C-alpha positions as MATLAB code, in Angstrom:
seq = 'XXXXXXXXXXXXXXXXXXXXXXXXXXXXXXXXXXXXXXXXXXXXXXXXXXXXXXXXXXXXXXXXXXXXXXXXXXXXXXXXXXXXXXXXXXXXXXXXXXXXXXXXXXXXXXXXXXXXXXXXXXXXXXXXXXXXXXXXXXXXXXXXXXXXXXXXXXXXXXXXXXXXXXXXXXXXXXXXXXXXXXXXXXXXXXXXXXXXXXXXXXXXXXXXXXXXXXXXXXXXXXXXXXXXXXXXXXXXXXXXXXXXXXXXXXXXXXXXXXXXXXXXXXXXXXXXXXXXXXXXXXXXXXXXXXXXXXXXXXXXXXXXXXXXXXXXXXXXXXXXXXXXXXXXXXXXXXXXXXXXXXXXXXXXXXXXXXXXXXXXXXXXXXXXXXXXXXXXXXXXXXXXXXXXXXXXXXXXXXXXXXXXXXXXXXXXXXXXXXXXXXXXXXXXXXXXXXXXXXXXXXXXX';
ca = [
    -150.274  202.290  143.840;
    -151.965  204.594  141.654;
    -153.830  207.555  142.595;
    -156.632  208.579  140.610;
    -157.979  211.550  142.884;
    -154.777  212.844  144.785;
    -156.364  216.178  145.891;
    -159.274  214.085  147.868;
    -158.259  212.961  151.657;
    -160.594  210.647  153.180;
    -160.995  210.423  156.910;
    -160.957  207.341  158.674;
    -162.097  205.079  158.637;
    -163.509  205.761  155.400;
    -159.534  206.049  153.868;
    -159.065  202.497  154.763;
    -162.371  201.441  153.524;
    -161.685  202.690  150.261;
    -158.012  201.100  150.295;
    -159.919  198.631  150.848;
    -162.004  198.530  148.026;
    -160.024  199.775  145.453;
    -157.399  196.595  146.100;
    -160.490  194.574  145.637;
    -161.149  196.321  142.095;
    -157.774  195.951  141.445;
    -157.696  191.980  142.360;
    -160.995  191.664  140.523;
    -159.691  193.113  137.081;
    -156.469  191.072  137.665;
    -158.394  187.861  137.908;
    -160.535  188.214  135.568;
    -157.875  189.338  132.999;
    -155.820  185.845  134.232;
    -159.275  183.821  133.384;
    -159.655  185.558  130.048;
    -156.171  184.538  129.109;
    -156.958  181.190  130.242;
    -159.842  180.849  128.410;
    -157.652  182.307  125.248;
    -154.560  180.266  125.525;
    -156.252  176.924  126.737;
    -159.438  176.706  125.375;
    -161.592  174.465  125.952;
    -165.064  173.259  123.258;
    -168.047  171.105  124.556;
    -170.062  168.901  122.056;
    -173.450  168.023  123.176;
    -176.501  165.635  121.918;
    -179.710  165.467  123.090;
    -181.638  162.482  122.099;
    -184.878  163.657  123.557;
    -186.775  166.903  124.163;
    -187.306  170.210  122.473;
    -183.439  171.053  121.577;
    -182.475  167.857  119.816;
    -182.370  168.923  116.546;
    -179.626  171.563  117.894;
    -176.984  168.561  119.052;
    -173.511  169.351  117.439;
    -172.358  165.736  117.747;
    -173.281  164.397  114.430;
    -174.614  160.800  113.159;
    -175.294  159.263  116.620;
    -175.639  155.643  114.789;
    -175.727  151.893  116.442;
    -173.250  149.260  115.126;
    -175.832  148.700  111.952;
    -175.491  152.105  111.234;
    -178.979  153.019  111.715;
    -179.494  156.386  113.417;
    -180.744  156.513  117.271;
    -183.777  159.117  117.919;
    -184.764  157.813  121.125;
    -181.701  156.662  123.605;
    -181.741  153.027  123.279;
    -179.478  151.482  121.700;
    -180.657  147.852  121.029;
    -177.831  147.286  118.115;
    -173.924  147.949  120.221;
    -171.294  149.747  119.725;
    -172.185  152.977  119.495;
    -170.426  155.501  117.140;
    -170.878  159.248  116.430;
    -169.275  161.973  115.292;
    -167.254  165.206  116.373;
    -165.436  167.744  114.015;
    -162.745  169.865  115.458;
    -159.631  171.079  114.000;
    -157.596  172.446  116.979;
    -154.992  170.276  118.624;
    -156.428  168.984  122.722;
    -154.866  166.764  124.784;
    -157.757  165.245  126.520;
    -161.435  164.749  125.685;
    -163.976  164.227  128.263;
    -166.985  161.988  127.557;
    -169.782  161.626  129.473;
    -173.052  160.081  129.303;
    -176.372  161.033  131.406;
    -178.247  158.158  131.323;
    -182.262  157.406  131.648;
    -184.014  155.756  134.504;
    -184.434  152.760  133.197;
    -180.920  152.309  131.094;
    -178.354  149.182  132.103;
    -175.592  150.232  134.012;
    -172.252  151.818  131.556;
    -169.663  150.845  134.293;
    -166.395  149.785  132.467;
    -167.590  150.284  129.474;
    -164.787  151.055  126.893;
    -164.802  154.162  124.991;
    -162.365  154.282  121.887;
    -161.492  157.555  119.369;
    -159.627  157.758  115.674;
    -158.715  161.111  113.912;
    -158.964  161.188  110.189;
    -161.740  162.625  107.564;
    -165.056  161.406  107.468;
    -164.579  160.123  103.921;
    -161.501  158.374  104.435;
    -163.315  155.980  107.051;
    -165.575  154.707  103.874;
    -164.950  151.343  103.198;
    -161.900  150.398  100.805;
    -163.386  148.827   97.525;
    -162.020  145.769   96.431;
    -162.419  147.505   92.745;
    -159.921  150.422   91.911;
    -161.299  153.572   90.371;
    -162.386  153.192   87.304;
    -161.309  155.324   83.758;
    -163.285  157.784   83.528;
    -166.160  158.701   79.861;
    -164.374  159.688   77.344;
    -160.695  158.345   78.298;
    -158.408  156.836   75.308;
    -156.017  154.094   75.358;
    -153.791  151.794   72.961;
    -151.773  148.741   73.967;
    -149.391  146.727   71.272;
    -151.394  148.321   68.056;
    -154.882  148.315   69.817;
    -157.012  151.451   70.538;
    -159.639  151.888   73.068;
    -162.051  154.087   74.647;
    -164.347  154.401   77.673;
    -167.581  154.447   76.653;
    -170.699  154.150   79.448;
    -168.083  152.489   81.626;
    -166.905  149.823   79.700;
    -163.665  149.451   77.509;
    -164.413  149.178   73.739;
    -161.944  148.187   70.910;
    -162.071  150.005   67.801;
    -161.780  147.259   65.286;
    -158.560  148.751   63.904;
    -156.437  151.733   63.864;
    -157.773  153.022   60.829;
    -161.093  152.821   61.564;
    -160.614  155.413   64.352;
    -159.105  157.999   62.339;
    -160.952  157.567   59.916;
    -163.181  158.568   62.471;
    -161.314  161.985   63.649;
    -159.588  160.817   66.506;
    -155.564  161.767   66.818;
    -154.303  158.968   67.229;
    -151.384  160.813   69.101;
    -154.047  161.621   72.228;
    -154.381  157.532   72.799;
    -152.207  156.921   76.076;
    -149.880  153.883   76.302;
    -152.068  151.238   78.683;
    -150.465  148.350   80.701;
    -152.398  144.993   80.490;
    -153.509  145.838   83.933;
    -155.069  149.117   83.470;
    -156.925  147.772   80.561;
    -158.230  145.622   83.155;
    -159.748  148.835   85.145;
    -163.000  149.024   83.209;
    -164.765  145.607   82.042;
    -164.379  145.076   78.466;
    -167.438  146.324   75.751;
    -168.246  145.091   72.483;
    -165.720  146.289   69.858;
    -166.852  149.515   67.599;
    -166.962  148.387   63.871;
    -168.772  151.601   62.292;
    -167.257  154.246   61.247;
    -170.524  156.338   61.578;
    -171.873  154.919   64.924;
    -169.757  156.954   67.499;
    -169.478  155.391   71.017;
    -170.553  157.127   73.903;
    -168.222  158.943   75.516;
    -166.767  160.986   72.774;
    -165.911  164.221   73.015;
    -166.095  166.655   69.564;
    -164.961  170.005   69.091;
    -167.634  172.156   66.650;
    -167.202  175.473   65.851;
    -165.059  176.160   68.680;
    -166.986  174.700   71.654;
    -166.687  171.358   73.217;
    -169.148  168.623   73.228;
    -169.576  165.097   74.290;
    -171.857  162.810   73.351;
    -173.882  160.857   76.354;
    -177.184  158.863   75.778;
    -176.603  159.136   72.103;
    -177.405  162.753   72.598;
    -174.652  165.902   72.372;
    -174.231  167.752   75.174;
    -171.988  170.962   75.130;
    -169.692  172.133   77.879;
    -170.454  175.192   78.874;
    -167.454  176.408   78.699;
    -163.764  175.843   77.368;
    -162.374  175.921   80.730;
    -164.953  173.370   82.173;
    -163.678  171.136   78.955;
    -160.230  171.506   80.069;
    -160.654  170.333   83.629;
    -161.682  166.802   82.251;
    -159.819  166.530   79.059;
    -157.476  167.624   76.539;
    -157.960  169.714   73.674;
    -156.561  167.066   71.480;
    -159.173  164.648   71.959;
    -161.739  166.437   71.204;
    -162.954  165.229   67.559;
    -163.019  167.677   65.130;
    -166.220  168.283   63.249;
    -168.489  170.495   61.173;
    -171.274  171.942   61.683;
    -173.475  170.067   60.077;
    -172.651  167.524   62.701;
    -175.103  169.181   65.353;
    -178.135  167.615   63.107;
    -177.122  163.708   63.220;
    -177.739  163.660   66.966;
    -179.899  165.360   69.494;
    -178.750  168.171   71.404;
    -179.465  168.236   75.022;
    -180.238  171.792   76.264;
    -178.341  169.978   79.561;
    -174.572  171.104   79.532;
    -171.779  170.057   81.416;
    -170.452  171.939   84.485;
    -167.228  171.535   86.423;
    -167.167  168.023   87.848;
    -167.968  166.680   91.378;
    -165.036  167.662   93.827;
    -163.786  170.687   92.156;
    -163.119  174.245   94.058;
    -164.448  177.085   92.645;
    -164.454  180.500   93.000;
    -166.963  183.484   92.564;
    -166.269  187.277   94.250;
    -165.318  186.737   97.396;
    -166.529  183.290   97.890;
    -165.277  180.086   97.596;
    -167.425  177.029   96.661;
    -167.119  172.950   96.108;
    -169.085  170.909   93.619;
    -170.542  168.176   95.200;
    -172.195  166.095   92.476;
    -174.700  168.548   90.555;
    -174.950  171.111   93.469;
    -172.437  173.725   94.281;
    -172.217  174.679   97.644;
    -170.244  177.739   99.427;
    -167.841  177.245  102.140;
    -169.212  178.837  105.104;
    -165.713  180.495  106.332;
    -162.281  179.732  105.362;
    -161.197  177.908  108.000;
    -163.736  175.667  107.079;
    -161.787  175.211  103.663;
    -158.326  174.595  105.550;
    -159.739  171.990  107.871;
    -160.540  169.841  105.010;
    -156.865  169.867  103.619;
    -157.725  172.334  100.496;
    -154.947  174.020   99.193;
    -155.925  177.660   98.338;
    -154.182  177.455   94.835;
    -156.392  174.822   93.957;
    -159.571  177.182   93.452;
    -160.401  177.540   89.899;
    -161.818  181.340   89.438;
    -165.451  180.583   87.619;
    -167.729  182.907   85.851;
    -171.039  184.069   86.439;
    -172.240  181.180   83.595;
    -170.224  178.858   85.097;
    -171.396  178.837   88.580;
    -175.195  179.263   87.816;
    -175.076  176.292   85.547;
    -174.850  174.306   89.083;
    -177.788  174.480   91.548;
    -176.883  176.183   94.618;
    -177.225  174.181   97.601;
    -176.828  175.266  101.471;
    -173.568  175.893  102.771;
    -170.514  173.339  103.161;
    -169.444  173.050  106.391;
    -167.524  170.710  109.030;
    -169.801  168.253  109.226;
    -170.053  167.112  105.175;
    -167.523  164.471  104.132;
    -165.443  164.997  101.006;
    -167.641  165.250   98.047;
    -167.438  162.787   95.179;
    -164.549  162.870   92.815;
    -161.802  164.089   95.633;
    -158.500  162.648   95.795;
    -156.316  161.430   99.164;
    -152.724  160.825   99.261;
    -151.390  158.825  102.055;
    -148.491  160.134  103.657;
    -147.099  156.482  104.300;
    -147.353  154.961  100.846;
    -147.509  157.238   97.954;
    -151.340  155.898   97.512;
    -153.869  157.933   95.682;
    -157.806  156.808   96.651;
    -160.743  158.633   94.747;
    -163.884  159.417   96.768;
    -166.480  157.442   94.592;
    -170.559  156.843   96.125;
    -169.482  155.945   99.550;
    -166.481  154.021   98.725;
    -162.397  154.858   98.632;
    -161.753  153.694   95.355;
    -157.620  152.901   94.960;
    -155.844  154.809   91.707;
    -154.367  152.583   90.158;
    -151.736  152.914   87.368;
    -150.214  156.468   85.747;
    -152.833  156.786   83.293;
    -155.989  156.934   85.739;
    -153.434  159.294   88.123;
    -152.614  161.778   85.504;
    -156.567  161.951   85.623;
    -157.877  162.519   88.699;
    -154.877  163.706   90.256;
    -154.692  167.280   88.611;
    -154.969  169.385   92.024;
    -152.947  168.900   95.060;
    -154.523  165.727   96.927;
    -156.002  165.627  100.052;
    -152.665  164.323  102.607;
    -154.273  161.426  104.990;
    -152.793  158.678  106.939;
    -152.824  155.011  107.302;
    -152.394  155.439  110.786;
    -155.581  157.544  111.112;
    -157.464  153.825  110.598;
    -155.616  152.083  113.190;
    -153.952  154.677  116.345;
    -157.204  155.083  118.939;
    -156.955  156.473  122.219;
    -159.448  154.216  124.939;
    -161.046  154.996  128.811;
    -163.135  153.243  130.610;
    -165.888  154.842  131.690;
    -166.986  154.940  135.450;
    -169.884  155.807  137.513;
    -170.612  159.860  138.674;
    -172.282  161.527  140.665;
    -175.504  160.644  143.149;
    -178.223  163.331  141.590;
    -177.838  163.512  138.685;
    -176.043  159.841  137.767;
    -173.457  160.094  134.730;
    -170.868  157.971  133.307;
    -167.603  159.731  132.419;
    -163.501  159.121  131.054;
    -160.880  160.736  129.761;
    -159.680  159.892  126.795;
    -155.816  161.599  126.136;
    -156.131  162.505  122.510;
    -152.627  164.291  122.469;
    -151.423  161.646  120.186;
    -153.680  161.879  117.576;
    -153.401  165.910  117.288;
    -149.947  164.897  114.408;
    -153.094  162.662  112.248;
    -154.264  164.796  109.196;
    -158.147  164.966  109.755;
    -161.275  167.093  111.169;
    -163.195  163.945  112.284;
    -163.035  162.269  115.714;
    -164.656  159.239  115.569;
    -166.008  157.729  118.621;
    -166.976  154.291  119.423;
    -168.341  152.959  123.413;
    -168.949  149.276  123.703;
    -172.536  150.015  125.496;
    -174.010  146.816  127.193;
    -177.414  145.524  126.532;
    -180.702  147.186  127.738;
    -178.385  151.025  127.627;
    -180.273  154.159  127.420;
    -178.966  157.151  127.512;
    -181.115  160.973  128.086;
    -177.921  163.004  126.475;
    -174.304  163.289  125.602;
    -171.312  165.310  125.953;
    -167.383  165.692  124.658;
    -165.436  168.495  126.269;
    -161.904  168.677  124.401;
    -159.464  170.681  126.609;
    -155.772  171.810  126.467;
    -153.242  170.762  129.236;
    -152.128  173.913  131.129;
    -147.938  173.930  130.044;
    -145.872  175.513  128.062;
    -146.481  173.288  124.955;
    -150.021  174.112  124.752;
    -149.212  177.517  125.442;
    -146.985  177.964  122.522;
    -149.353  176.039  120.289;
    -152.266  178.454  121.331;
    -150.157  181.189  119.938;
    -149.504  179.682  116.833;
    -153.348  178.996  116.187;
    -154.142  183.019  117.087;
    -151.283  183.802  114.740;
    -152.782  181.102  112.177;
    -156.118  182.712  112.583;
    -155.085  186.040  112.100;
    -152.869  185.499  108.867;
    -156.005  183.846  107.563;
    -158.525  186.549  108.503;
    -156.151  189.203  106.340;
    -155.497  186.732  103.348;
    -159.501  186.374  103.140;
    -159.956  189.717  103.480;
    -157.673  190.377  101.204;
    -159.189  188.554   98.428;
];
């Protein structure tokens, strides 16, 4: 045993008291050094919302909703099942859910609670329409020539007429009948002066495309790029500017793209652009680092700058999944997975590595039933072993509890927790190691 103070000889019984005391400093240290390490290498995260009182707005279990998707303020739930939210991105093996129910709420007893693993956005319904071409796109098919103009597929009346208008004729892409059939049909262009909307001109060395009837400029040549080629831009003078109206709106880097400013990373959702509030933020969406596009100062303040993107946003508009099963590509499009359909519309939207997602993720759910708790303070819990979904791409569990008529509920709670073995234990080392790589790459930046 170590001695601190050698040259000090205690009488008794004060020698054995302090024997005494100093094995209970020693024990003390030791367990609290063992509970740290627990606490380290099988961690443990509880969720909580309160749907009453002062501290409500402070729940981090997000878009507590009834089966009509309406939102529940007040504890009753007069529309079953109820669903709501929890983002996490480190593998658990169990999940403990509890409810704390008012006074006046129907019994839960037996009532089922189910959970899924994926990405928010991936849960959006599946359209029965596949993405659509996107402004600006041209096509031919046997001798015909095309372009998407507000939407809609329009025929130029002939080859000639289009370049006659400017357009290389090189830049149309081969269509199949069916991805003709991916934007409804518009009426034909006959004029050779009446430009559709949707074009896209090069004057003077900057980009421009014309919306409304009115020209509005990219603000810069790498913004151009991300959407087009330089090829089909149509080439024309100056004098050009003064047959339409030009916008003093230009065109930023579209909806779903990663950016970079400094040290900080960003997404554009829609018209805002919107920082990532750490990176393992970024990685728990399925970005890939070399997808980041390095913007400039012009670039980034053409977007308004909205608050900070973090695990509880969905995938903005305009990003791409790839499931792992089937090869599919889906676009993110106003609330709706939108299939890609066809190697034309994938060679445009799929430019950047796509987010990797699973079929699976729809249909594997872990289920408890819950059961009555406690005498003074009256719960309903279950465990719910989530170690099978922890292989499912995704940041979103999604839970779901077949509540009976009449339920009311004061608050509730999700504690995800690690089995104590050696599985878990190796796993917990990988995740510090994970953490610490990405601390110094960050850094690093």
């Amino acid at each position: 045993m170590f001695q601190f103070t050698p040259e000090i000889t205690l009488t008794q019984p004060w020698s054995k008291r302090y024997e005494l005391l100093r094995l209970s400093l020693y024990a003390l240290f030791f367990l609290g050094a063992l509970a740290f390490a627990f606490r380290v290498f099988f961690p443990s995260r509880t969720f909580l919302f309160l749907f009453t009182g002062p501290d409500q707005n402070r729940s981090s279990i997000v878009n507590m909703r009834d089966g009509q998707d309406t939102a529940i303020n007040n504890g009753a739930i007069k529309n079953g099942p109820l669903q709501f939210d929890v983002f996490w991105d480190e593998g658990s093996t169990v999940a403990t859910v509890t409810f704390f129910p008012q006074s006046n709420s129907a019994p839960l007893d037996h009532s089922l609670v189910s959970v899924r693993k994926t990405y928010k956005a991936f849960i959006y319904p599946l359209s029965n329409q596949a993405a659509p071409l996107p402004e600006g796109t041209l096509l031919k098919n046997n001798q015909a020539f095309f372009i998407v103009s507000d939407g809609r597929l329009r025929k130029f009346l002939s080859s000639t007429l289009a370049e006659s208008m400017g357009f290389n004729l090189n830049t149309f892409a081969e269509a199949t009948d069916q991805e003709l059939l991916l934007n409804e049909a518009g009426e034909n262009i006959t004029s050779a002066t009446a430009y559709p909307n949707g074009t896209v001109f090069v004057i003077e060395g900057r980009y421009y495309r014309l919306d409304n009837q009115t020209l509005h400029q990219f603000i810069s040549d790498k913004v151009f790029l991300a959407s087009y080629q330089s090829a089909q831009a149509v080439p024309r003078p100056t004098s050009f500017l003064t047959q339409y109206p030009l916008s003093k709106e230009q065109f930023g880097f579209p909806s779903g793209t990663l950016l970079s400013f400094g040290i900080s990373a960003f997404v554009v959702v829609d018209d805002q652009i919107r920082p990532f509030n750490n990176p393992r933020t970024f990685l728990a969406f399925g970005y890939d680092w070399s997808d980041i596009v390095p913007a400039s100062e012009d670039e980034i303040g053409l977007l308004e700058r909205a608050k900070t993107f973090d695990v509880n946003q969905p995938h903005p508009n305009g990003t791409v999944f790839a499931s792992k099963e089937n090869g599919t590509y889906y676009l993110i499009l106003n609330g709706e997975r939108r299939e890609i359909q066809g190697a034309i519309a994938r060679a445009v939207y799929v430019k950047h590595n796509p987010i990797i997602v699973s079929e699976e993720s729809l249909k594997i759910k872990s289920i408890c039933e819950l059961s009555a708790r406690g005498i003074f303070s009256p719960r309903y819990e279950c465990q719910l072993p989530i170690e099978i979904l922890n292989a499912l791409p995704g940041n979103n569990y999604q839970f779901e509890v077949a509540v009976p008529n009449g339920a009311a509920l004061n608050s509730t709670s999700v504690v995800f927790s690690r089995a104590i073995n050696k599985e878990n234990l190796k796993l917990s080392l990988l995740n510090i190691k994970a953490k610490i790589l990405l601390n110094y790459h960050y850094a690093a930046q």
